Coordinates of C-alpha atoms and ligand atoms in Angstrom, one line a residue:
X1 CA -22.6 42.2 1.0
X2 CA -22.9 41.1 -2.6
X3 CA -24.9 37.9 -2.5
X4 CA -23.7 37.0 -6.0
X5 CA -20.2 36.4 -4.7
X6 CA -19.3 32.8 -4.3
X7 CA -16.7 33.5 -1.6
X8 CA -16.5 35.9 1.3
X9 CA -13.8 37.0 3.7
X10 CA -13.5 35.7 7.3
X11 CA -12.5 38.0 10.1
X12 CA -8.8 37.2 9.6
X13 CA -8.9 38.0 5.8
X14 CA -9.1 34.3 4.6
X15 CA -11.5 33.7 1.8
X16 CA -14.1 31.0 2.1
X17 CA -16.5 29.6 -0.5
X18 CA -20.0 30.3 0.8
X19 CA -21.4 27.0 -0.4
X20 CA -19.5 23.9 0.8
X21 CA -20.1 20.2 0.5
X22 CA -21.2 18.4 3.7
X23 CA -20.0 14.9 4.2
X24 CA -21.6 13.7 7.5
X25 CA -22.8 10.0 7.1
X26 CA -20.9 9.5 3.9
X27 CA -18.9 6.3 4.4
X28 CA -15.2 6.4 4.0
X29 CA -15.6 3.8 1.2
X30 CA -17.9 6.1 -0.9
X31 CA -16.6 9.5 0.0
X32 CA -13.8 9.7 -2.5
X33 CA -16.0 9.3 -5.5
X34 CA -18.7 11.7 -4.1
X35 CA -16.1 14.4 -3.3
X36 CA -14.6 14.0 -6.8
X37 CA -18.1 14.5 -8.3
X38 CA -18.7 17.5 -6.0
X39 CA -15.4 19.0 -7.2
X40 CA -16.3 18.4 -10.8
X41 CA -19.6 20.1 -10.3
X42 CA -17.7 23.1 -8.9
X43 CA -17.6 22.7 -5.1
X44 CA -14.3 24.0 -3.7
X45 CA -15.1 23.8 0.0
X46 CA -15.4 20.4 1.8
X47 CA -16.7 19.9 5.3
X48 CA -15.6 16.9 7.3
X49 CA -14.8 15.9 10.9
X50 CA -12.7 13.3 12.7
X51 CA -16.0 12.0 14.0
X52 CA -17.3 11.3 10.5
X53 CA -14.6 8.6 10.0
X54 CA -14.2 9.6 6.3
X55 CA -11.1 11.9 6.4
X56 CA -9.0 9.2 4.6
X57 CA -11.3 9.0 1.6
X58 CA -11.5 12.7 1.5
X59 CA -7.7 12.9 1.5
X60 CA -7.6 10.6 -1.5
X61 CA -10.1 12.8 -3.3
X62 CA -8.0 15.9 -2.6
X63 CA -4.9 14.2 -3.9
X64 CA -6.5 12.9 -7.1
X65 CA -8.9 15.7 -8.0
X66 CA -6.5 17.5 -10.3
X67 CA -6.8 20.9 -8.5
X68 CA -4.0 22.7 -6.8
X69 CA -4.2 22.5 -3.0
X70 CA -4.8 26.3 -2.7
X71 CA -7.9 26.0 -4.9
X72 CA -9.6 23.9 -2.2
X73 CA -11.0 24.9 1.2
X74 CA -10.9 22.0 3.6
X75 CA -12.6 22.0 7.1
X76 CA -12.2 19.3 9.8
X77 CA -13.2 19.2 13.4
X78 CA -11.9 18.2 16.8
X79 CA -14.1 15.7 18.5
X80 CA -15.0 16.0 22.2
X81 CA -13.1 12.9 23.3
X82 CA -9.9 14.7 22.2
X83 CA -10.2 17.9 24.3
X84 CA -7.4 19.3 26.4
X85 CA -4.1 20.8 25.1
X86 CA -2.1 17.6 24.5
X87 CA -5.0 15.5 23.2
X88 CA -5.8 18.3 20.7
X89 CA -2.3 18.3 19.2
X90 CA -2.5 14.5 18.8
X91 CA -6.0 14.6 17.3
X92 CA -4.9 17.4 14.9
X93 CA -1.9 15.4 13.7
X94 CA -4.1 12.4 13.1
X95 CA -6.6 14.5 11.0
X96 CA -3.7 16.0 9.0
X97 CA -2.3 12.5 8.4
X98 CA -5.7 11.1 7.3
X99 CA -6.3 14.0 5.0
X100 CA -2.7 13.9 3.8
X101 CA -2.4 17.7 4.2
X102 CA 0.3 19.9 5.5
X103 CA -2.1 22.7 6.3
X104 CA -5.9 22.9 6.8
X105 CA -8.1 25.8 5.9
X106 CA -10.4 25.6 8.9
X107 CA -10.2 23.6 12.1
X108 CA -13.2 23.7 14.4
X109 CA -14.0 22.6 17.9
X110 CA -17.0 20.3 17.3
X111 CA -19.1 20.9 20.4
X112 CA -18.8 23.3 23.4
X113 CA -17.4 21.7 26.6
X114 CA -15.6 23.3 29.5
X115 CA -12.3 21.8 28.4
X116 CA -12.5 23.4 25.0
X117 CA -10.7 26.5 26.3
X118 CA -7.5 24.4 26.8
X119 CA -7.8 23.0 23.3
X120 CA -8.2 26.5 21.9
X121 CA -4.6 27.3 23.0
X122 CA -3.4 24.5 20.8
X123 CA -5.6 25.7 17.9
X124 CA -4.0 29.2 18.3
X125 CA -0.6 27.6 17.9
X126 CA -1.7 25.8 14.7
X127 CA -2.5 29.2 13.3
X128 CA 0.9 30.6 14.3
X129 CA 2.6 27.6 12.8
X130 CA 0.6 28.2 9.6
X131 CA -0.9 24.7 9.8
X132 CA -4.5 26.1 10.1
X133 CA -5.5 29.2 8.1
X134 CA -8.5 29.8 10.3
X135 CA -10.0 28.3 13.5
X136 CA -13.5 28.3 14.8
X137 CA -16.2 26.5 16.7
X138 CA -19.4 24.6 16.2
X139 CA -22.6 24.6 18.2
X140 CA -21.6 27.5 20.4
X141 CA -24.3 29.6 21.9
X142 CA -23.7 33.2 23.1
X143 CA -22.6 32.2 26.6
X144 CA -20.1 29.6 25.2
X145 CA -18.6 32.1 22.9
X146 CA -18.3 34.7 25.7
X147 CA -16.5 32.1 27.9
X148 CA -14.1 31.2 25.1
X149 CA -13.3 34.8 24.0
X150 CA -12.8 35.9 27.6
X151 CA -9.9 33.6 28.2
X152 CA -8.2 33.2 24.8
X153 CA -6.5 35.5 22.1
X154 CA -8.0 34.6 18.7
X155 CA -11.7 35.3 18.2
X156 CA -13.2 32.3 16.3
X157 CA -13.5 33.0 12.5
X158 CA -16.6 30.8 12.3
X159 CA -19.4 29.4 14.4
X160 CA -20.9 26.4 12.6
X161 CA -24.4 25.8 14.0
X162 CA -27.7 24.1 13.1
X163 CA -29.7 26.7 11.2
X164 CA -32.7 26.4 8.9
X165 CA -36.1 28.0 8.6
X166 CA -37.5 26.2 11.6
X167 CA -34.5 27.0 13.8
X168 CA -33.2 30.4 13.1
X169 CA -31.0 30.9 16.3
X170 CA -31.7 34.6 16.5
X171 CA -29.6 35.3 19.7
X172 CA -26.5 33.4 18.6
X173 CA -26.9 34.7 15.0
X174 CA -27.0 38.3 16.2
X175 CA -24.1 37.9 18.6
X176 CA -21.9 36.4 15.8
X177 CA -22.8 39.1 13.3
X178 CA -22.0 41.8 15.9
X179 CA -18.7 40.2 16.8
X180 CA -17.6 39.5 13.2
X181 CA -17.8 35.7 13.6
X182 CA -19.1 34.2 10.4
X183 CA -22.1 31.9 10.8
X184 CA -22.1 28.7 8.9
X185 CA -25.3 26.5 8.8
X186 CA -25.3 22.8 9.3
X187 CA -28.4 20.9 8.2
X188 CA -29.3 24.0 6.2
X189 CA -32.0 22.2 4.3
X190 CA -33.2 20.3 7.4
X191 CA -31.8 17.0 6.1
X192 CA -34.1 17.3 3.1
X193 CA -37.2 18.1 5.0
X194 CA -37.5 21.6 3.5
X195 CA -38.8 19.9 0.4
X196 CA -42.2 19.5 2.0
X197 CA -42.6 23.1 3.3
X198 CA -45.4 24.8 1.5
X199 CA -44.1 28.4 1.8
X200 CA -40.8 27.4 0.3
X201 CA -42.5 25.5 -2.5
X202 CA -44.6 28.5 -3.3
X203 CA -41.7 30.9 -3.3
X204 CA -39.7 28.5 -5.4
X205 CA -42.4 28.5 -8.1
X206 CA -41.8 32.3 -8.6
X207 CA -38.1 31.8 -9.4
X208 CA -38.3 28.3 -10.9
X209 CA -36.2 27.0 -8.0
X210 CA -36.7 24.0 -5.6
X211 CA -37.6 24.5 -1.9
X212 CA -34.0 23.4 -1.0
X213 CA -32.6 26.1 -3.3
X214 CA -34.9 28.7 -1.7
X215 CA -33.8 27.7 1.8
X216 CA -30.1 27.9 0.8
X217 CA -30.6 31.2 -0.9
X218 CA -32.3 32.5 2.3
X219 CA -29.2 31.6 4.2
X220 CA -26.9 33.4 1.8
X221 CA -29.0 36.5 1.9
X222 CA -28.7 36.5 5.7
X223 CA -24.9 36.2 5.1
X224 CA -24.8 32.6 6.4
X225 CA -22.4 30.1 4.8
X226 CA -24.0 26.7 3.9
X227 CA -22.7 23.2 3.7
X228 CA -25.5 21.0 2.2
X229 CA -24.8 17.3 1.9
X230 CA -26.0 15.1 -1.0
X231 CA -25.1 11.8 -2.4
X232 CA -26.7 12.5 -5.7
X233 CA -25.1 14.6 -8.5
X234 CA -28.3 16.2 -9.6
X235 CA -28.9 17.6 -6.0
X236 CA -25.2 18.5 -5.6
X237 CA -25.7 20.7 -8.8
X238 CA -29.0 22.1 -7.6
X239 CA -27.5 23.1 -4.2
X240 CA -24.8 25.1 -6.0
X241 CA -27.2 26.7 -8.5
X242 CA -28.4 29.5 -6.2
X243 CA -26.5 32.5 -7.4
X244 CA -28.8 33.6 -10.2
X245 CA -31.9 34.8 -8.3
X246 CA -32.7 37.0 -5.4
X247 CA -35.4 36.5 -2.8
X248 CA -37.5 39.6 -2.2
X249 CA -37.7 41.3 1.2
X250 CA -41.2 39.9 1.4
X251 CA -40.0 36.3 0.7
X252 CA -37.3 36.8 3.4
X253 CA -39.9 37.9 5.9
X254 CA -42.3 35.1 5.1
X255 CA -39.5 32.6 5.7
X256 CA -38.7 34.3 9.0
X257 CA -42.2 33.4 10.2
X258 CA -41.4 29.7 9.9
X259 CA -39.4 29.7 13.1
X260 CA -40.5 26.8 15.4
X261 CA -37.4 26.2 17.6
X262 CA -37.2 22.7 16.1
X263 CA -33.8 21.0 16.5
X264 CA -32.7 18.0 14.4
X265 CA -29.5 17.7 16.5
X266 CA -28.5 18.0 20.1
X267 CA -29.0 21.1 22.2
X268 CA -25.5 22.5 22.8
X269 CA -26.4 23.2 26.5
X270 CA -27.0 19.4 27.0
X271 CA -23.7 18.5 25.5
X272 CA -21.8 21.2 27.4
X273 CA -23.1 19.8 30.6
X274 CA -23.2 16.1 30.0
X275 CA -20.8 15.4 27.1
X276 CA -21.9 12.7 24.6
X277 CA -22.4 9.1 25.2
X278 CA -23.6 7.1 22.2
X279 CA -25.3 4.4 24.4
X280 CA -27.2 7.1 26.3
X281 CA -27.7 9.7 23.5
X282 CA -28.3 7.8 20.3
X283 CA -31.5 5.8 19.9
Ligands
NAP301 N1 -20.9 20.7 13.3 C1 -21.9 19.9 13.6 O1 -22.2 19.5 14.7 C2 -22.6 19.3 12.4 C3 -23.8 18.5 12.6 C4 -24.4 18.0 11.5 C5 -24.0 18.2 10.2 N2 -22.8 19.0 10.0 C6 -22.3 19.2 8.7 O2 -23.3 19.9 7.9 C7 -23.5 19.1 6.7 C8 -25.0 19.3 6.2 O3 -25.9 18.8 7.2 P1 -26.7 17.5 7.1 O4 -26.0 16.5 6.2 O5 -27.1 17.1 8.5 O6 -28.1 17.9 6.4 P2 -28.6 18.7 5.1 O7 -27.4 19.1 4.3 O8 -29.5 19.8 5.6 O9 -29.4 17.6 4.3 C9 -28.9 16.5 3.7 C10 -30.0 15.6 3.3 O10 -30.9 16.3 2.4 C11 -31.0 15.6 1.2 N3 -30.9 16.5 0.1 C12 -29.7 17.1 -0.4 N4 -30.0 18.0 -1.4 C13 -31.3 18.0 -1.5 C14 -32.2 18.7 -2.4 N5 -31.7 19.6 -3.2 N6 -33.5 18.5 -2.3 C15 -34.0 17.6 -1.4 N7 -33.2 16.9 -0.6 C16 -31.9 17.1 -0.6 C17 -29.8 14.6 1.2 O11 -30.2 13.4 0.5 P3 -29.2 12.7 -0.6 O12 -27.9 12.6 0.0 O13 -29.9 11.4 -0.8 O14 -29.3 13.6 -1.8 C18 -29.6 14.3 2.6 O15 -30.4 13.3 3.1 C19 -23.2 17.7 7.1 O16 -23.0 16.8 6.0 C20 -21.9 18.0 7.9 O17 -20.8 18.2 7.0 C21 -22.2 19.5 11.1

């Protein structure tokens, strides 16, 4: 793999930009302007979800950004309340209407749940109908992937999971690499917390890069796609400016020692078993 490349091929031949723009917690009112800035800065891959309630604003940005549709890579996700074959079709139509698109580049199941297998049959149809160029999952551990793959036809193109230096997900990462499922990291810079990590600061000094840039570069060199979010243009630029340096093997190894099994989000096993209830699960 050439880590200078800004795109790579998924297991079905579709190209994906390896740095995308995350939009979780960006309000529908503000998202249009921020996505337009991101596109100006050079982002071509935008990550959203029906759960983020900002698809409409993103659709406005796509329409008005001045680029051709095929120059952009757009991802959205199926929320867990919408699982099951018929619900999935309804949810997908809603997402497409919100985004004002007639095809999407990547459609993901947002969390593993037993019913997701039924949804996957609908996702396979979206691919056949050329309304989704690629389909995948989020937050799947090895056992969830095995369950899905055993009873469906298309192997997920992507598994989008929480990964950063303090949560490296070795088992899931290796399973995905072995099965040609691309790994995409959410919270790749630990929601900004990498800025305080001494080792990353020290490594960054060698290359004149910030700790966030070191963390993002570490992902790319592990062949992981990243989708950092920022509401500030300066940081949006920084998070894209990671193609002109290479971490040494020694740097990669010292970052590998930072593993602490620390999660910022839910454990997928908890969600698989219990689903998600905002009253119970959000403090
Ligand atoms: N599939 C899933 O279940 C799932 C779950 C969570 C997230 N995601 C996706 O992954 C994306 C990224 O994850 P995330 O938003 O949780 O976290 P993140 O990208 O790791 O971090 C974003 C935070 O870091 C700050 N930041 C951005 N660039 C920085 C830099 N260069 N230096 C220092 N701080 C910086 C941002 O602040 P400012 O905005 O103030 O710059 C923001 O608070 C989401 O937006 C979403 O699209 C998916």
